[in-house]
Coordinates of C-alpha atoms in Angstrom, one line a residue:
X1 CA 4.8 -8.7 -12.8
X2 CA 6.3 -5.3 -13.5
X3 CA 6.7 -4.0 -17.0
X4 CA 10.0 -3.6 -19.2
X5 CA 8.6 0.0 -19.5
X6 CA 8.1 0.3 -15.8
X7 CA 11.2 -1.2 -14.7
X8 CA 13.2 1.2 -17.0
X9 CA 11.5 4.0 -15.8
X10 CA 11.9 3.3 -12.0
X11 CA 14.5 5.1 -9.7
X12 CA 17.7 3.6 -8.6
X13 CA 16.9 1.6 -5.7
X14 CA 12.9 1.6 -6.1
X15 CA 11.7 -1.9 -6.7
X16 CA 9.3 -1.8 -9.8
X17 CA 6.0 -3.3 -9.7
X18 CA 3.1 -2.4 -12.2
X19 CA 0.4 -0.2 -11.4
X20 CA -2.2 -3.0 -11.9
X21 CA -0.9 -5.0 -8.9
X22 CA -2.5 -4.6 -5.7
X23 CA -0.8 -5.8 -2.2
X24 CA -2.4 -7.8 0.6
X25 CA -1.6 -7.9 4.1
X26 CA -3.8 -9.1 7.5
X27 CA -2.5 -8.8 10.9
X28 CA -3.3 -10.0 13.9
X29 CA -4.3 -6.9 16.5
X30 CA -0.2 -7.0 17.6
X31 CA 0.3 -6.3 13.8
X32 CA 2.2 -9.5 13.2
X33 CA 1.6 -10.9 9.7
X34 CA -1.0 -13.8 9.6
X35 CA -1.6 -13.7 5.7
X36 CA -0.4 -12.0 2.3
X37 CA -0.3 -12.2 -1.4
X38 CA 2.5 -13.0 -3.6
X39 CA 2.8 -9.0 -4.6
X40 CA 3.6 -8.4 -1.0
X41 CA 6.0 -11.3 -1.2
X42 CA 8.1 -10.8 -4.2
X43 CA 8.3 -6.7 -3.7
X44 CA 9.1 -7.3 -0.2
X45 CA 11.8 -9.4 -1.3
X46 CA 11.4 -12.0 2.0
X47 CA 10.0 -15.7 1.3
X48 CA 7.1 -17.2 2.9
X49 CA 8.6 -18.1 6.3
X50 CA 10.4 -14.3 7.1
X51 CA 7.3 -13.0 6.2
X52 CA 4.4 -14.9 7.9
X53 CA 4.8 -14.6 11.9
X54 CA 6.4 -11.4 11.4
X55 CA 5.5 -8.4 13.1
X56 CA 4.8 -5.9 9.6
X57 CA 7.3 -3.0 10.5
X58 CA 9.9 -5.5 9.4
X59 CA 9.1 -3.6 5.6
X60 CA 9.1 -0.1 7.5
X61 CA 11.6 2.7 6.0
X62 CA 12.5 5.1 8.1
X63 CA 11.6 8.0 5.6
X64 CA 7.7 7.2 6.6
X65 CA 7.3 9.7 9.5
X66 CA 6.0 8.2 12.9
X67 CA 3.8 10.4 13.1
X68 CA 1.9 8.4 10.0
X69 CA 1.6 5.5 11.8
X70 CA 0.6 6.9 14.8
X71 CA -2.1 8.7 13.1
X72 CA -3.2 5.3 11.0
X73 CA -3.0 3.4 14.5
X74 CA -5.3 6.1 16.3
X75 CA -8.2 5.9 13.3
X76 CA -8.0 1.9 13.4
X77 CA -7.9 1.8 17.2
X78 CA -11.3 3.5 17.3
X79 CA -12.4 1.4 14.5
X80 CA -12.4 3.3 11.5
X81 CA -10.6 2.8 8.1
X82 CA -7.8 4.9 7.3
X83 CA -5.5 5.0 4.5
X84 CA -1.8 6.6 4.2
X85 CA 1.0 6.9 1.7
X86 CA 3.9 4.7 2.6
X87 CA 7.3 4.4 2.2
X88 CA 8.6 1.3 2.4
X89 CA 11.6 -1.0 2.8
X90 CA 12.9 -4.2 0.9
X91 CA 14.9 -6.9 2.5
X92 CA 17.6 -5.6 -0.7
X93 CA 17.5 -2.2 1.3
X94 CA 15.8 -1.1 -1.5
X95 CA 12.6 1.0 -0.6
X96 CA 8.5 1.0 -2.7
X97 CA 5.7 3.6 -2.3
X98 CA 2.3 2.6 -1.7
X99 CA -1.1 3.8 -1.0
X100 CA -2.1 1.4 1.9
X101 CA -5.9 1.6 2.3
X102 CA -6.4 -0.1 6.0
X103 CA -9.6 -1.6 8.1
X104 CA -9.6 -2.8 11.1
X105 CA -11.5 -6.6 11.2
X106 CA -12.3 -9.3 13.8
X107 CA -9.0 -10.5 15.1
X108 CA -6.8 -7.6 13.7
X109 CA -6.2 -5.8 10.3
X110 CA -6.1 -5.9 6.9
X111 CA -4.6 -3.9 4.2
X112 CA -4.5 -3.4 0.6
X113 CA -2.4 -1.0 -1.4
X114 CA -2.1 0.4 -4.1
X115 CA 0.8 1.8 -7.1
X116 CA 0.8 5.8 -5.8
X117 CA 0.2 7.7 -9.1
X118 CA -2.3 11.0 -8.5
X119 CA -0.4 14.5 -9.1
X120 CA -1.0 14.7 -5.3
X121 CA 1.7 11.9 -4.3
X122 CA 4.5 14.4 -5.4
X123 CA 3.2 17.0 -2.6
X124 CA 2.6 14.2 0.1
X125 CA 7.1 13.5 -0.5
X126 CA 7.4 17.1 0.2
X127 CA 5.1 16.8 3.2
X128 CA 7.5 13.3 4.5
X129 CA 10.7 14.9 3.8
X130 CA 9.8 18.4 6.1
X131 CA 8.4 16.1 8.9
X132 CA 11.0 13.9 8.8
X133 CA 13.4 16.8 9.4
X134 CA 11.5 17.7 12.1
X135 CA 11.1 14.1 14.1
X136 CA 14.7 14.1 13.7
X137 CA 15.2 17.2 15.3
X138 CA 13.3 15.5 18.4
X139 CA 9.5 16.0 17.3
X140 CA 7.7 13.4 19.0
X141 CA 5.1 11.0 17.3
X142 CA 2.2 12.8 19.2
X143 CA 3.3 15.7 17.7
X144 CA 3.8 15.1 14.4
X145 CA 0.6 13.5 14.4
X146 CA -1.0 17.0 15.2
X147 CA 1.5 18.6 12.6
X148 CA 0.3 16.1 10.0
X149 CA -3.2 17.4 11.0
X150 CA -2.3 21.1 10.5
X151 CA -0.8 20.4 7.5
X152 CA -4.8 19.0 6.2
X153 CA -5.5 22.2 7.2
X154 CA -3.5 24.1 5.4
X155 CA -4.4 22.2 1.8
X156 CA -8.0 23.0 2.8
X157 CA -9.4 19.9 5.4
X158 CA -11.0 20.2 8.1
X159 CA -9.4 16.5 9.0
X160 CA -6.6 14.6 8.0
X161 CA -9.4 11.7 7.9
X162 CA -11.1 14.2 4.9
X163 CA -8.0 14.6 3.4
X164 CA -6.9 11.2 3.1
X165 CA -10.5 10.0 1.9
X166 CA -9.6 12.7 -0.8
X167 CA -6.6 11.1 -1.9
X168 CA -8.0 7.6 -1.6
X169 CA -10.6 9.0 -4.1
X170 CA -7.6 10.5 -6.2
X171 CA -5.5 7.4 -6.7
X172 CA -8.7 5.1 -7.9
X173 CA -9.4 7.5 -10.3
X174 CA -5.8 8.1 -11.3
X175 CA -5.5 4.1 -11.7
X176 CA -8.2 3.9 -13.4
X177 CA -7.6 6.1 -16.3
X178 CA -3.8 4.7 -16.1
X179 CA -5.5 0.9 -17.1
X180 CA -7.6 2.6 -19.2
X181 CA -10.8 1.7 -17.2
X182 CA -14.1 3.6 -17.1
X183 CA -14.3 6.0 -14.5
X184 CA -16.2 4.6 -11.3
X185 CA -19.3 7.0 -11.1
X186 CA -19.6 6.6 -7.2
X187 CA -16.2 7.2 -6.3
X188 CA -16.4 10.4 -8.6
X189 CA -19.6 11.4 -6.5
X190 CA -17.9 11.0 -3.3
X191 CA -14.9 12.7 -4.1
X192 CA -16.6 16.1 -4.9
X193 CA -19.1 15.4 -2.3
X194 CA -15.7 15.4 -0.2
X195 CA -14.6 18.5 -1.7
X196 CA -18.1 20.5 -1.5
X197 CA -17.8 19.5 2.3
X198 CA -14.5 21.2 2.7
X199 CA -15.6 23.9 0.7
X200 CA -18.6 24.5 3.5
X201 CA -16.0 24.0 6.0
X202 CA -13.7 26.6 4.5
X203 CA -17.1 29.1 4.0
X204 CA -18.2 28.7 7.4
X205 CA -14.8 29.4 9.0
X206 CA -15.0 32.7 7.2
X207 CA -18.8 33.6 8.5
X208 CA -17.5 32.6 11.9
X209 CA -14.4 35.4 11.5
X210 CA -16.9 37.8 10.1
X211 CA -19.5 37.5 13.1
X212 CA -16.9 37.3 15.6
X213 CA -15.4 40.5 14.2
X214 CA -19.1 41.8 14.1
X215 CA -18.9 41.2 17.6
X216 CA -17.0 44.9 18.1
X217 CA -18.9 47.3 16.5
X218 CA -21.9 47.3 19.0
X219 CA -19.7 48.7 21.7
X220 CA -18.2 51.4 19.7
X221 CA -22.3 52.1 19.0
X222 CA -22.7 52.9 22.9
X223 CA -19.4 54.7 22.6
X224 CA -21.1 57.3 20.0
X225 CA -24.1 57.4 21.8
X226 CA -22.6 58.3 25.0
X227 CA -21.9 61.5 22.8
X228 CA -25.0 62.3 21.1
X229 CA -27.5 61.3 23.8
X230 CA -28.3 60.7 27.6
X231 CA -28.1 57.0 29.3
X232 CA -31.0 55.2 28.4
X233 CA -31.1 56.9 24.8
X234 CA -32.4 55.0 21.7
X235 CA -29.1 54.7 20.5
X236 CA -27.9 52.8 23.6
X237 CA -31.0 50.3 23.3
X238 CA -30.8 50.0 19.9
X239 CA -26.7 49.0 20.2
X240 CA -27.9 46.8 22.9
X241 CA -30.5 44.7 21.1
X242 CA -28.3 44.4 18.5
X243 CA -25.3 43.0 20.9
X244 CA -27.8 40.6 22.3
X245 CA -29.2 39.4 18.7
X246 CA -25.6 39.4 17.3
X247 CA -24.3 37.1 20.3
X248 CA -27.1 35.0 20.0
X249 CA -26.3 34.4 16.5
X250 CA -23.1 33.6 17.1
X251 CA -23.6 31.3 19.6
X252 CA -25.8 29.0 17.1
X253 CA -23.4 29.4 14.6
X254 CA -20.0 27.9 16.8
X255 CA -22.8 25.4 17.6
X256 CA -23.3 24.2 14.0
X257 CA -19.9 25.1 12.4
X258 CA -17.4 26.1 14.3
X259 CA -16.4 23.5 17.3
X260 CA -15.3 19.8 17.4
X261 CA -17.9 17.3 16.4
X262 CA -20.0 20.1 15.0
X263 CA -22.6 19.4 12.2
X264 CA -20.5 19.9 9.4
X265 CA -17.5 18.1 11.5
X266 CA -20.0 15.2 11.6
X267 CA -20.7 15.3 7.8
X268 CA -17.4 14.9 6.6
X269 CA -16.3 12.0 8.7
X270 CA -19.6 10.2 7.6
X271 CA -18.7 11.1 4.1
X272 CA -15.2 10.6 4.6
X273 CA -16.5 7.1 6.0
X274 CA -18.5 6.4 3.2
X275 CA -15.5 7.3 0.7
X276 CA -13.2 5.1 2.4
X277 CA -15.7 2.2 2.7
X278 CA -16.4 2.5 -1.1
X279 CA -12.7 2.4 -2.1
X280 CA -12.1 -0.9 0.1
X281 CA -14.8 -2.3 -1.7
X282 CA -13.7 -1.8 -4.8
X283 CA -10.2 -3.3 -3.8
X284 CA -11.1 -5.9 -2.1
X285 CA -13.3 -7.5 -4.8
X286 CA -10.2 -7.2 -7.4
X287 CA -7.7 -8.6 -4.4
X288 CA -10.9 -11.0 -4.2
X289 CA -10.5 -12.1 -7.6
X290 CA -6.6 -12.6 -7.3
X291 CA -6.7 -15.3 -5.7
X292 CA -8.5 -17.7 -7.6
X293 CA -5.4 -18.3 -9.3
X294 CA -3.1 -17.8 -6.5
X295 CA -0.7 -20.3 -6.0
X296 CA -0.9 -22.8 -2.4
X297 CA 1.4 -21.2 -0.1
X298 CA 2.0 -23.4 3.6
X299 CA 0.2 -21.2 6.1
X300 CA -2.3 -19.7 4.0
X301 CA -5.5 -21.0 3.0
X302 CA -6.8 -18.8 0.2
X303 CA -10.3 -20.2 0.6
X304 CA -10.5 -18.8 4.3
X305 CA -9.0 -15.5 2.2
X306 CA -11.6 -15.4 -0.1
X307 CA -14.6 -15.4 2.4
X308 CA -12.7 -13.1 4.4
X309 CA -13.1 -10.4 1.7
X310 CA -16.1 -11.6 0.3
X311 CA -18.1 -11.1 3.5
X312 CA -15.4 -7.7 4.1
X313 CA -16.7 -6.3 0.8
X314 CA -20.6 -7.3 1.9
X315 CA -19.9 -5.2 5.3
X316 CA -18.1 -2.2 3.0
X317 CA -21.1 -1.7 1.0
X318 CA -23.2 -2.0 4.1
X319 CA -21.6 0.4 6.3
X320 CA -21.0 2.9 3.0
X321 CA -24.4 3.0 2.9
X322 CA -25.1 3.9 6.5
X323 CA -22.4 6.1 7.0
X324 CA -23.8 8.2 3.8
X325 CA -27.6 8.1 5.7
X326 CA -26.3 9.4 8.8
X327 CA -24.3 11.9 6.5
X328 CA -27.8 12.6 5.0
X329 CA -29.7 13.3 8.6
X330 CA -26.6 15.5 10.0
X331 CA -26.9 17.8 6.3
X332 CA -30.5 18.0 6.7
X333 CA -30.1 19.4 10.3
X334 CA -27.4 21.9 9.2
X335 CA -29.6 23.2 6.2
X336 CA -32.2 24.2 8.9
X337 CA -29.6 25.5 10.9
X338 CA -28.4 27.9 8.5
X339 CA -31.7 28.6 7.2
X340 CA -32.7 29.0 11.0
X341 CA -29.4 31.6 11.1
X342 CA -30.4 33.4 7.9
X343 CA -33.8 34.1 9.6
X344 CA -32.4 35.7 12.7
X345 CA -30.2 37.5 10.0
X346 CA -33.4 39.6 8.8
X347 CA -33.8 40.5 12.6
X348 CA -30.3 41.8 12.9
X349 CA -31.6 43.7 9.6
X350 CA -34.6 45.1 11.5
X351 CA -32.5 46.9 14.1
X352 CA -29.9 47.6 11.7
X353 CA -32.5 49.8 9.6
X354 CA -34.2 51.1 13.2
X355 CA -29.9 52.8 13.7
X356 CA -29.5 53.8 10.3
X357 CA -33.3 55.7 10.9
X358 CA -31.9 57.3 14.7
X359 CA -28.7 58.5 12.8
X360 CA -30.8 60.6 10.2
X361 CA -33.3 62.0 13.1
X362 CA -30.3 63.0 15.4
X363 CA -28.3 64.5 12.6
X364 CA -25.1 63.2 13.3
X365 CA -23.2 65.6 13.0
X366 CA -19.5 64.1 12.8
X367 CA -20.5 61.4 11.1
X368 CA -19.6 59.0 13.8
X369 CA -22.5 56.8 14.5
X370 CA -23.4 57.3 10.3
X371 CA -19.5 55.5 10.1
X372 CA -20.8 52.8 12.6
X373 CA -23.7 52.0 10.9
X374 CA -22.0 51.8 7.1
X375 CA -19.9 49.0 9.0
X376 CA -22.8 47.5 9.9
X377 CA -24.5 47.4 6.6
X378 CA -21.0 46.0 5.0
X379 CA -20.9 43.2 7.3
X380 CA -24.4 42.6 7.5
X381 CA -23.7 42.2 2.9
X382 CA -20.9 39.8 3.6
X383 CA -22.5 37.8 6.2
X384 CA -25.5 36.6 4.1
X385 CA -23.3 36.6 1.0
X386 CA -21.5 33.6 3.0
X387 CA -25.3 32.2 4.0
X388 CA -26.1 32.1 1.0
X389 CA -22.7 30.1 -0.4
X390 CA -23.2 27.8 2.3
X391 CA -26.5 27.3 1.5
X392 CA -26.0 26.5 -1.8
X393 CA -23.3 24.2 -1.2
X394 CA -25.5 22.3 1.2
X395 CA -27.4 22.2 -1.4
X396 CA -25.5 20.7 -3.7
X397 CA -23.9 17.8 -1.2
X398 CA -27.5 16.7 -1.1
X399 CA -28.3 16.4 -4.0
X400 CA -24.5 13.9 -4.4
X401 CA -25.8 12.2 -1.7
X402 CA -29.0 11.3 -3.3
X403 CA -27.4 10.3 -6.5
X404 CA -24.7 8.3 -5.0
X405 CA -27.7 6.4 -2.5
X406 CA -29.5 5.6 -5.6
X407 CA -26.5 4.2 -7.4
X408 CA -25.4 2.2 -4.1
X409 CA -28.4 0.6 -3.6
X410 CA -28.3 -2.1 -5.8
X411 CA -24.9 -2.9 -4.2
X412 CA -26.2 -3.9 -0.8
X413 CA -26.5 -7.9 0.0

């Protein structure tokens, strides 16, 4: 039950319930309610026979934007976990948040959720209350989806998937400094493993802008040289190795980093995977334990509950596990891609030099080409600046991985 304290300190027209409970839901694949816990019940506010056979938007508030649900509904339609912040509504009229951490099971879904309380929840309202504006101006659930997505993007994600595994990896460690539990060490592992990721993400973007910007300044090469020097000159080969090198480049580069289902795209889902798997462990063994002393309730057999979860935790640990090992293979093959990118780097360096070396035999006299190649050299500086930063944040996501394999390992039945 909810604390005095809690209860005090709750808004008019939240229903209170402490930060220790945890709710339970399973669905069958229409989303009508097959099983729940007594959290569930008494927050809800319906008894037993509303609740069971009902399809589960009967709690939905209308101040949870559709395009949330559409976005859960897409993830758990393809399989994948997902987890969301949720408003929702009482039979009182009175409305609850929670952090609902879904998975998609054999016959349906299941979902447990959690007491919101990481410093993040207050920007995710903000978030609601802008979109919920906008879907009631006549923004459709497709497209708030996407907007939801942009907004990832703009708190630094590649994903919304990243960004929730984020927050998922937030609120456990918010809850459990709030019940004054030891922090989890693999949760802590995943979550800045999650952040590095986005970090990279973020980094490459920015080497991606640089090269494409690079992109220019071999034309305006040919444009001096058509100046200084007949067709065919050395400064007209040498600007047209370099476009060649420089487009090569970039090509391996959008390759690795910069379109859908890239390298690094594929590392942060398995990550984000393997964050979300971890956290549904952790909750389903607690919800586990709940119902040893959970009181008989005509429809549910807790038993049938119990080796639900138990066998759902088994498969969460499992599946953590191999979507970190895939994670592992897809870093390893980015590392030697950059490293690969870095190499052709010293090439583009080579012809670089071999402009710099024409611009002091022809004397340029107004400076023009001399200007060109001082743009080179500055881009060329920031480019493997980023190399390197990506490097060593590759770097650094391998060596979370290995830690948090090692610590998994004895989880796996």
């Amino acid at each position: 039950m909810a604390s005095q304290a809690e209860i005090a300190r709750s808004p008019s027209g939240e229903v209170p319930f402490a930060i220790s409970e945890l709710f339970y839901s399973r669905t069958d694949p229409r989303g009508v309610i097959l099983a729940g816990n007594e959290i569930f019940r008494r927050v809800s506010g319906y008894d037993w026979a509303e609740l069971l056979g009902a399809p589960h938007r009967l709690v939905r508030h209308p101040d949870t934007p559709r395009g949330v649900f559409r976005t859960l509904w897409e993830a758990l339609g393809k399989g994948n976990p997902m987890a969301a912040y949720v408003k929702n509504r009482a039979k009182s009229g009175q409305y609850y948040w929670v952090f609902a951490v879904m998975l998609p099971i054999a016959g349906g879904f299941l979902s447990v959720r959690l007491k919101p309380t990481a410093p993040l929840f207050t920007r995710i309202r903000e978030i609601y209350d802008d979109l919920i504006a906008r879907e009631r101006d006549g923004l459709d659930p497709e497209a708030s989806a996407r907007w939801l997505h942009d907004v990832a993007q703009a708190q630094g994600f590649s994903s919304y998937t990243s960004f929730m595994a984020s927050a998922l990896g937030q609120e456990l460690a918010a809850r459990d400094a709030r019940l004054e539990r030891a922090a989890d060490a693999r949760t802590r592992v995943l979550t800045e493993m999650n952040e590095a990721l986005e970090e990279t993400t973020r980094e490459q973007g920015r080497l991606l802008r640089s090269f494409d910007a690079l992109q220019s300044i071999p034309n305006n090469m040919r444009i001096v040289a058509s100046r200084m020097e007949p067709t065919g000159g050395p400064i007209s080969a040498i600007s047209e190795n370099y476009k060649i090198s420089s487009q090569a480049i970039s090509v391996r580069l959008h390759g690795f980093a910069g379109a859908r289902d890239s390298l690094i795209d594929r590392v942060s889902r398995d990550v984000a995977k393997a964050l979300f798997l971890l956290g549904c462990g952790r909750l389903l063994g607690e919800m586990n334990a709940s119902f040893l002393a959970a009181a008989p309730v005509p429809g549910i057999d807790w038993e049938v509950e119990r080796a639900l979860l138990l066998g759902l935790e088994r498969d969460c640990a499992r599946d953590g596990r191999e979507a970190m090992l895939h994670a592992v293979e897809h870093s390893a093959t980015l590392n030697r891609a950059s490293a690969e990118v870095r190499r052709h780097m010293l090439g583009l360096d080579t012809i670089r030099v071999l402009g710099r070396v024409e611009c002091g035999r022809m004397r340029d006299a107004n400076g023009g080409l001399a200007a060109t190649i001082d743009q080179l050299d500055a881009f060329h500086a920031e480019i493997k600046g980023r190399l390197e930063t990506i490097m060593r944040l590759s770097e650094n996501v391998g060596l979370a991985m290995d830690r948090y394999l090692r610590s998994s390992a004895a989880t796996v039945v």
